[in-house]
Amino acid sequence: MDEIFHITESQQFSRNDLDELFNQADAMETLVKHRGVTDTLKDKVMVVLFYQPSTRTRLSFETAMSRLGGSYVSTENAMEFSSHAKGESLEDTIQTVANYGDVIILRYHKEGGAKRAARVSPVPVINAGDGPGQHPTQSLLDMYTIRREFGSFEGLNITLVGDLKNGRTVHSLAYMLAKYPIGKICLVAPPSISMPQGLLDYLEKHGIDYNQSDSLAAVAPHADVVYSTRLQKEYFDDPREFEAVQGKYVLSQDIVDTMREKSIILHPLPRNEEIPYVVDHDPRARYFPQVRNGLYMRMALLNKVFGR
Ligand code: NCD
């Protein structure tokens, strides 16, 4: 990896990078369980710059940094409470905060934000979501969760369902899955919010078997992983378009009952109606352990960014 280790998109990781991160995340779990904290990053300060709401991503990065002995400064609502509100460009803000910290965690409301930031930043920028673009650290933890559950990715049948057009988590996850000899990706979405063509081309180019379906009930019984996502309401221009797709592809208990015994259900969260609460009691539901894995993975990632 480059000397300044910006993390902007899933495609940049090699399989070796990923395998190393998975192993390090395992080590972080042991560390957290036995000692709680360490001091590997005690000389480092992380700047957290979020232009969109977040619960898990921001708090898990902050927790990860705290548990590694480092510190952080945080703007959780940069839209209103940073100089963005006074018309400052992203580039100027980045060149400002880079003077304070050693790494920048950026969530931006527009696609390409992380790459713009990386171009001007003298310190590593980590993409914590750029509009409907990508969310590579989410897919790291998603991949880590799948690996923990199945031991490998080989031959797995993975269903991605929901807003595949605007959902950055499914974009990053599909790019990352394409690094491994998985079995198949099933893409389930209404045609108006289906997977972008560029991503389908990428899957094809990398020899990944995929299909598109409009029936969750038809594909769920064959899936090892069902990865459900919410409709990204904030990116719909026309409320009527949103209403036209709302409530489709709910992973009801009836559908879950048709799933393989050893399959799992993941979701990046937050969820809306796409996974009813009753499904939480099903042994295949793994979205809360998935959240916890995010802490271990982000600890591993921060260490790696600093070569520790
Ligand atoms: C996701 C995000 O912000 O992209 N949440 C997360 O980071 N876990 C998913 C979403 O907002 O739907």
Short mmCIF file of C-alpha atoms and ligand atoms in Angstrom, two decimals:
data_model
loop_
_atom_site.label_atom_id
_atom_site.label_comp_id
_atom_site.label_asym_id
_atom_site.label_seq_id
_atom_site.Cartn_x
_atom_site.Cartn_y
_atom_site.Cartn_z
CA MET A 1 0.00 0.00 0.00
CA ASP A 2 1.03 3.64 -0.51
CA GLU A 3 3.07 5.43 2.08
CA ILE A 4 0.21 7.84 2.78
CA PHE A 5 -2.45 5.27 3.23
CA HIS A 6 -5.68 6.93 2.15
CA ILE A 7 -8.70 4.64 2.21
CA THR A 8 -11.15 5.80 -0.40
CA GLU A 9 -12.65 2.71 -2.08
CA SER A 10 -12.90 -1.06 -1.74
CA GLN A 11 -11.08 -1.80 -4.99
CA GLN A 12 -7.80 -0.59 -3.50
CA PHE A 13 -7.44 -3.53 -1.12
CA SER A 14 -5.59 -6.63 -2.21
CA ARG A 15 -6.63 -10.00 -0.92
CA ASN A 16 -3.48 -10.01 1.17
CA ASP A 17 -4.38 -6.66 2.75
CA LEU A 18 -7.80 -8.02 3.60
CA ASP A 19 -6.59 -11.30 5.05
CA GLU A 20 -4.09 -9.44 7.19
CA LEU A 21 -6.81 -7.07 8.45
CA PHE A 22 -9.09 -10.00 9.31
CA ASN A 23 -6.33 -11.59 11.37
CA GLN A 24 -5.52 -8.31 13.07
CA ALA A 25 -9.20 -7.77 13.85
CA ASP A 26 -9.19 -11.18 15.58
CA ALA A 27 -6.24 -9.98 17.64
CA MET A 28 -8.12 -6.79 18.52
CA GLU A 29 -11.02 -8.81 19.83
CA THR A 30 -8.68 -10.68 22.14
CA LEU A 31 -7.12 -7.41 23.23
CA VAL A 32 -10.47 -5.78 24.00
CA LYS A 33 -11.71 -8.84 25.87
CA HIS A 34 -8.60 -9.26 27.98
CA ARG A 35 -7.18 -5.81 28.51
CA GLY A 36 -9.78 -3.36 27.17
CA VAL A 37 -7.23 -0.79 26.05
CA THR A 38 -3.68 -0.52 24.83
CA ASP A 39 -1.32 2.33 24.03
CA THR A 40 -0.21 1.61 20.45
CA LEU A 41 -1.57 4.92 19.12
CA LYS A 42 -1.00 7.08 22.19
CA ASP A 43 0.95 9.61 20.10
CA LYS A 44 -1.82 9.95 17.50
CA VAL A 45 -4.81 12.25 17.15
CA MET A 46 -7.71 11.40 14.85
CA VAL A 47 -9.88 14.12 13.31
CA VAL A 48 -13.47 13.09 12.72
CA LEU A 49 -15.33 15.17 10.16
CA PHE A 50 -18.92 14.08 9.47
CA TYR A 51 -21.22 15.93 7.05
CA GLN A 52 -23.97 13.32 7.41
CA PRO A 53 -25.56 11.62 10.43
CA SER A 54 -23.98 8.51 11.91
CA THR A 55 -24.28 6.32 14.96
CA ARG A 56 -22.11 3.28 14.38
CA THR A 57 -19.40 4.51 12.05
CA ARG A 58 -18.46 7.59 14.03
CA LEU A 59 -18.77 6.07 17.49
CA SER A 60 -16.92 2.89 16.53
CA PHE A 61 -14.03 4.87 15.05
CA GLU A 62 -13.90 7.00 18.19
CA THR A 63 -14.10 3.96 20.43
CA ALA A 64 -11.44 2.20 18.36
CA MET A 65 -9.09 5.16 18.73
CA SER A 66 -9.75 5.37 22.47
CA ARG A 67 -9.08 1.67 22.97
CA LEU A 68 -5.79 2.02 21.08
CA GLY A 69 -4.72 4.77 23.45
CA GLY A 70 -5.03 7.60 20.92
CA SER A 71 -7.26 10.63 21.06
CA TYR A 72 -9.66 12.36 18.70
CA VAL A 73 -11.42 15.62 17.93
CA SER A 74 -14.82 15.36 16.30
CA THR A 75 -17.28 17.45 14.26
CA GLU A 76 -20.37 15.33 14.13
CA ASN A 77 -22.49 17.83 12.20
CA ALA A 78 -20.01 19.53 9.88
CA MET A 79 -22.85 20.73 7.61
CA GLU A 80 -23.99 23.15 10.30
CA PHE A 81 -21.18 23.41 12.79
CA SER A 82 -18.09 23.67 10.61
CA SER A 83 -17.07 26.47 8.25
CA HIS A 84 -18.95 24.56 5.53
CA ALA A 85 -21.89 26.68 6.71
CA LYS A 86 -19.86 29.79 5.86
CA GLY A 87 -19.11 28.53 2.37
CA GLU A 88 -15.72 26.91 2.96
CA SER A 89 -14.74 24.23 0.43
CA LEU A 90 -14.02 20.66 1.45
CA GLU A 91 -10.45 21.10 0.22
CA ASP A 92 -9.84 24.11 2.49
CA THR A 93 -11.39 22.37 5.48
CA ILE A 94 -9.22 19.30 4.93
CA GLN A 95 -6.03 21.39 4.61
CA THR A 96 -7.01 23.05 7.87
CA VAL A 97 -7.80 20.04 10.01
CA ALA A 98 -4.79 18.13 8.67
CA ASN A 99 -2.72 20.55 10.76
CA TYR A 100 -4.32 19.26 13.92
CA GLY A 101 -4.46 15.51 13.54
CA ASP A 102 -2.64 12.50 12.10
CA VAL A 103 -5.59 10.92 10.29
CA ILE A 104 -8.94 12.23 9.04
CA ILE A 105 -12.13 10.17 9.14
CA LEU A 106 -14.46 11.78 6.61
CA ARG A 107 -18.13 11.23 5.92
CA TYR A 108 -19.30 13.46 3.10
CA HIS A 109 -22.70 13.98 1.49
CA LYS A 110 -21.47 13.73 -2.10
CA GLU A 111 -19.85 10.94 -4.05
CA GLY A 112 -16.15 11.51 -4.59
CA GLY A 113 -15.68 13.50 -1.35
CA ALA A 114 -13.03 11.18 0.05
CA LYS A 115 -10.98 11.25 -3.14
CA ARG A 116 -11.14 15.04 -3.26
CA ALA A 117 -9.97 15.16 0.33
CA ALA A 118 -7.19 12.63 -0.29
CA ARG A 119 -5.83 14.73 -3.15
CA VAL A 120 -5.09 17.68 -0.85
CA SER A 121 -4.46 15.98 2.48
CA PRO A 122 -0.95 15.45 3.84
CA VAL A 123 -2.35 12.93 6.36
CA PRO A 124 -4.34 9.76 5.63
CA VAL A 125 -8.01 10.25 4.82
CA ILE A 126 -10.40 7.40 5.55
CA ASN A 127 -13.68 7.36 3.65
CA ALA A 128 -16.47 6.83 6.17
CA GLY A 129 -19.11 7.14 3.42
CA ASP A 130 -19.24 9.53 0.46
CA GLY A 131 -22.85 10.15 -0.47
CA PRO A 132 -24.18 7.28 -2.59
CA GLY A 133 -20.60 6.32 -3.49
CA GLN A 134 -18.75 3.93 -1.22
CA HIS A 135 -18.26 2.99 2.43
CA PRO A 136 -15.16 0.80 2.40
CA THR A 137 -14.71 0.47 6.16
CA GLN A 138 -18.26 -0.86 6.44
CA SER A 139 -17.47 -3.51 3.86
CA LEU A 140 -14.30 -4.41 5.75
CA LEU A 141 -16.41 -5.24 8.77
CA ASP A 142 -19.04 -6.95 6.64
CA MET A 143 -16.37 -9.13 5.02
CA TYR A 144 -14.82 -9.80 8.41
CA THR A 145 -18.21 -10.91 9.74
CA ILE A 146 -18.75 -13.26 6.79
CA ARG A 147 -15.29 -14.71 7.23
CA ARG A 148 -15.86 -15.27 10.92
CA GLU A 149 -19.12 -17.06 10.23
CA PHE A 150 -18.01 -19.26 7.34
CA GLY A 151 -14.23 -19.47 7.69
CA SER A 152 -13.75 -18.54 4.03
CA PHE A 153 -15.58 -16.90 1.14
CA GLU A 154 -15.25 -19.80 -1.21
CA GLY A 155 -18.42 -20.76 -3.00
CA LEU A 156 -20.68 -18.54 -0.92
CA ASN A 157 -23.98 -17.44 -2.38
CA ILE A 158 -24.54 -13.83 -1.33
CA THR A 159 -27.77 -11.91 -1.77
CA LEU A 160 -27.70 -8.12 -1.63
CA VAL A 161 -31.17 -6.66 -1.29
CA GLY A 162 -32.66 -3.17 -1.05
CA ASP A 163 -31.52 0.15 -2.44
CA LEU A 164 -28.64 -1.06 -4.59
CA LYS A 165 -28.46 2.21 -6.53
CA ASN A 166 -27.96 4.64 -3.67
CA GLY A 167 -26.64 2.31 -0.97
CA ARG A 168 -22.92 2.86 -0.59
CA THR A 169 -22.48 -0.18 1.66
CA VAL A 170 -23.61 -2.62 -1.03
CA HIS A 171 -21.36 -0.93 -3.58
CA SER A 172 -18.29 -1.32 -1.40
CA LEU A 173 -19.25 -4.84 -0.39
CA ALA A 174 -19.73 -6.03 -3.97
CA TYR A 175 -16.33 -4.64 -4.98
CA MET A 176 -14.68 -6.40 -2.04
CA LEU A 177 -16.45 -9.72 -2.54
CA ALA A 178 -15.14 -9.70 -6.11
CA LYS A 179 -11.64 -10.26 -4.68
CA TYR A 180 -12.55 -13.77 -3.56
CA PRO A 181 -13.75 -16.96 -5.27
CA ILE A 182 -17.29 -16.59 -4.03
CA GLY A 183 -20.06 -18.67 -5.55
CA LYS A 184 -22.54 -16.07 -6.70
CA ILE A 185 -23.99 -12.64 -5.98
CA CYS A 186 -27.77 -12.22 -6.25
CA LEU A 187 -28.91 -8.63 -6.58
CA VAL A 188 -32.48 -8.00 -5.49
CA ALA A 189 -33.95 -4.54 -6.04
CA PRO A 190 -36.72 -2.77 -7.87
CA PRO A 191 -35.50 -1.77 -11.36
CA SER A 192 -35.55 1.94 -10.45
CA ILE A 193 -32.94 1.41 -7.72
CA SER A 194 -30.87 -1.45 -9.11
CA MET A 195 -27.09 -1.85 -9.01
CA PRO A 196 -25.19 0.73 -11.13
CA GLN A 197 -24.00 -0.60 -14.49
CA GLY A 198 -20.37 0.29 -13.73
CA LEU A 199 -20.39 -2.10 -10.81
CA LEU A 200 -22.01 -4.87 -12.84
CA ASP A 201 -19.29 -4.39 -15.47
CA TYR A 202 -16.66 -4.71 -12.73
CA LEU A 203 -18.19 -7.98 -11.49
CA GLU A 204 -18.25 -9.31 -15.00
CA LYS A 205 -14.66 -8.29 -15.64
CA HIS A 206 -13.58 -10.08 -12.47
CA GLY A 207 -15.40 -13.25 -13.38
CA ILE A 208 -18.02 -12.99 -10.66
CA ASP A 209 -21.21 -14.87 -11.32
CA TYR A 210 -24.17 -12.61 -10.55
CA ASN A 211 -27.83 -12.33 -11.32
CA GLN A 212 -30.51 -9.75 -10.80
CA SER A 213 -33.86 -10.75 -9.42
CA ASP A 214 -36.98 -9.00 -8.25
CA SER A 215 -38.01 -11.74 -5.85
CA LEU A 216 -36.42 -11.99 -2.44
CA ALA A 217 -38.60 -15.03 -1.67
CA ALA A 218 -37.18 -16.83 -4.70
CA VAL A 219 -33.50 -16.30 -3.89
CA ALA A 220 -33.47 -16.39 -0.07
CA PRO A 221 -33.66 -20.23 0.20
CA HIS A 222 -30.41 -20.53 -1.78
CA ALA A 223 -28.44 -17.82 0.02
CA ASP A 224 -25.63 -18.26 2.52
CA VAL A 225 -25.79 -14.55 3.32
CA VAL A 226 -28.73 -12.20 2.92
CA TYR A 227 -27.44 -8.65 3.21
CA SER A 228 -30.42 -6.35 3.63
CA THR A 229 -30.28 -2.56 3.31
CA ARG A 230 -32.69 0.32 3.84
CA LEU A 231 -34.04 2.57 1.12
CA GLN A 232 -31.81 5.64 1.05
CA LYS A 233 -34.68 8.09 1.28
CA GLU A 234 -32.37 11.10 1.41
CA TYR A 235 -31.25 10.52 -2.18
CA PHE A 236 -34.72 10.30 -3.74
CA ASP A 237 -35.59 13.52 -5.55
CA ASP A 238 -39.24 12.66 -6.00
CA PRO A 239 -41.22 11.41 -2.96
CA ARG A 240 -43.51 9.49 -5.32
CA GLU A 241 -40.58 7.44 -6.52
CA PHE A 242 -39.78 6.59 -2.91
CA GLU A 243 -43.37 5.59 -2.18
CA ALA A 244 -43.41 3.37 -5.25
CA VAL A 245 -40.65 1.16 -3.83
CA GLN A 246 -41.30 1.51 -0.09
CA GLY A 247 -42.13 -1.72 1.71
CA LYS A 248 -40.82 -3.97 -1.08
CA TYR A 249 -38.29 -6.63 -0.15
CA VAL A 250 -39.15 -6.97 3.49
CA LEU A 251 -37.28 -9.94 4.95
CA SER A 252 -40.29 -11.33 6.77
CA GLN A 253 -40.07 -14.23 9.20
CA ASP A 254 -41.90 -16.30 6.58
CA ILE A 255 -39.05 -15.75 4.15
CA VAL A 256 -36.44 -16.27 6.86
CA ASP A 257 -38.08 -19.63 7.61
CA THR A 258 -37.19 -20.77 4.09
CA MET A 259 -33.50 -19.88 4.51
CA ARG A 260 -30.75 -22.45 5.00
CA GLU A 261 -30.08 -23.41 8.57
CA LYS A 262 -26.48 -22.27 8.38
CA SER A 263 -27.17 -19.05 6.52
CA ILE A 264 -26.87 -15.59 8.07
CA ILE A 265 -28.67 -12.26 7.85
CA LEU A 266 -26.59 -9.08 7.81
CA HIS A 267 -27.53 -5.40 7.64
CA PRO A 268 -25.28 -2.34 7.92
CA LEU A 269 -27.98 -0.63 10.01
CA PRO A 270 -29.87 1.61 10.57
CA ARG A 271 -32.87 -0.47 9.51
CA ASN A 272 -36.34 0.68 8.70
CA GLU A 273 -39.10 -1.79 7.86
CA GLU A 274 -36.96 -4.15 5.74
CA ILE A 275 -36.18 -6.45 8.68
CA PRO A 276 -39.08 -6.78 11.16
CA TYR A 277 -37.96 -6.85 14.80
CA VAL A 278 -39.30 -10.37 15.24
CA VAL A 279 -36.46 -11.62 13.01
CA ASP A 280 -33.96 -10.46 15.66
CA HIS A 281 -34.76 -13.62 17.61
CA ASP A 282 -33.86 -15.88 14.73
CA PRO A 283 -30.45 -17.53 15.22
CA ARG A 284 -29.47 -16.47 11.69
CA ALA A 285 -29.76 -12.75 12.52
CA ARG A 286 -26.19 -11.44 12.88
CA TYR A 287 -26.52 -7.69 12.48
CA PHE A 288 -25.66 -6.85 16.07
CA PRO A 289 -22.55 -9.06 16.25
CA GLN A 290 -21.72 -7.42 12.91
CA VAL A 291 -21.76 -4.04 14.67
CA ARG A 292 -19.33 -5.31 17.28
CA ASN A 293 -17.01 -6.66 14.61
CA GLY A 294 -16.84 -3.09 13.32
CA LEU A 295 -14.99 -2.03 16.43
CA TYR A 296 -12.36 -4.74 16.05
CA MET A 297 -11.96 -4.06 12.34
CA ARG A 298 -11.61 -0.30 12.80
CA MET A 299 -9.00 -0.86 15.50
CA ALA A 300 -7.09 -3.12 13.10
CA LEU A 301 -7.41 -0.56 10.35
CA LEU A 302 -6.19 2.39 12.41
CA ASN A 303 -3.17 0.37 13.50
CA LYS A 304 -2.45 -0.50 9.89
CA VAL A 305 -2.75 3.10 8.73
CA PHE A 306 0.01 3.99 11.18
CA GLY A 307 2.07 0.90 10.45
CA ARG A 308 1.66 -0.41 13.99
C1 NCD B 1 -24.85 3.01 6.46
C2 NCD B 1 -24.36 4.28 5.83
O1 NCD B 1 -24.23 5.32 6.47
O2 NCD B 1 -24.06 4.18 4.65
N1 NCD B 1 -24.75 2.97 7.83
C3 NCD B 1 -23.55 2.61 8.39
O3 NCD B 1 -22.56 3.26 8.22
N2 NCD B 1 -23.53 1.50 9.12
C4 NCD B 1 -26.12 2.51 5.93
C5 NCD B 1 -27.28 3.44 5.77
O4 NCD B 1 -27.25 4.61 6.11
O5 NCD B 1 -28.29 2.93 5.28
#
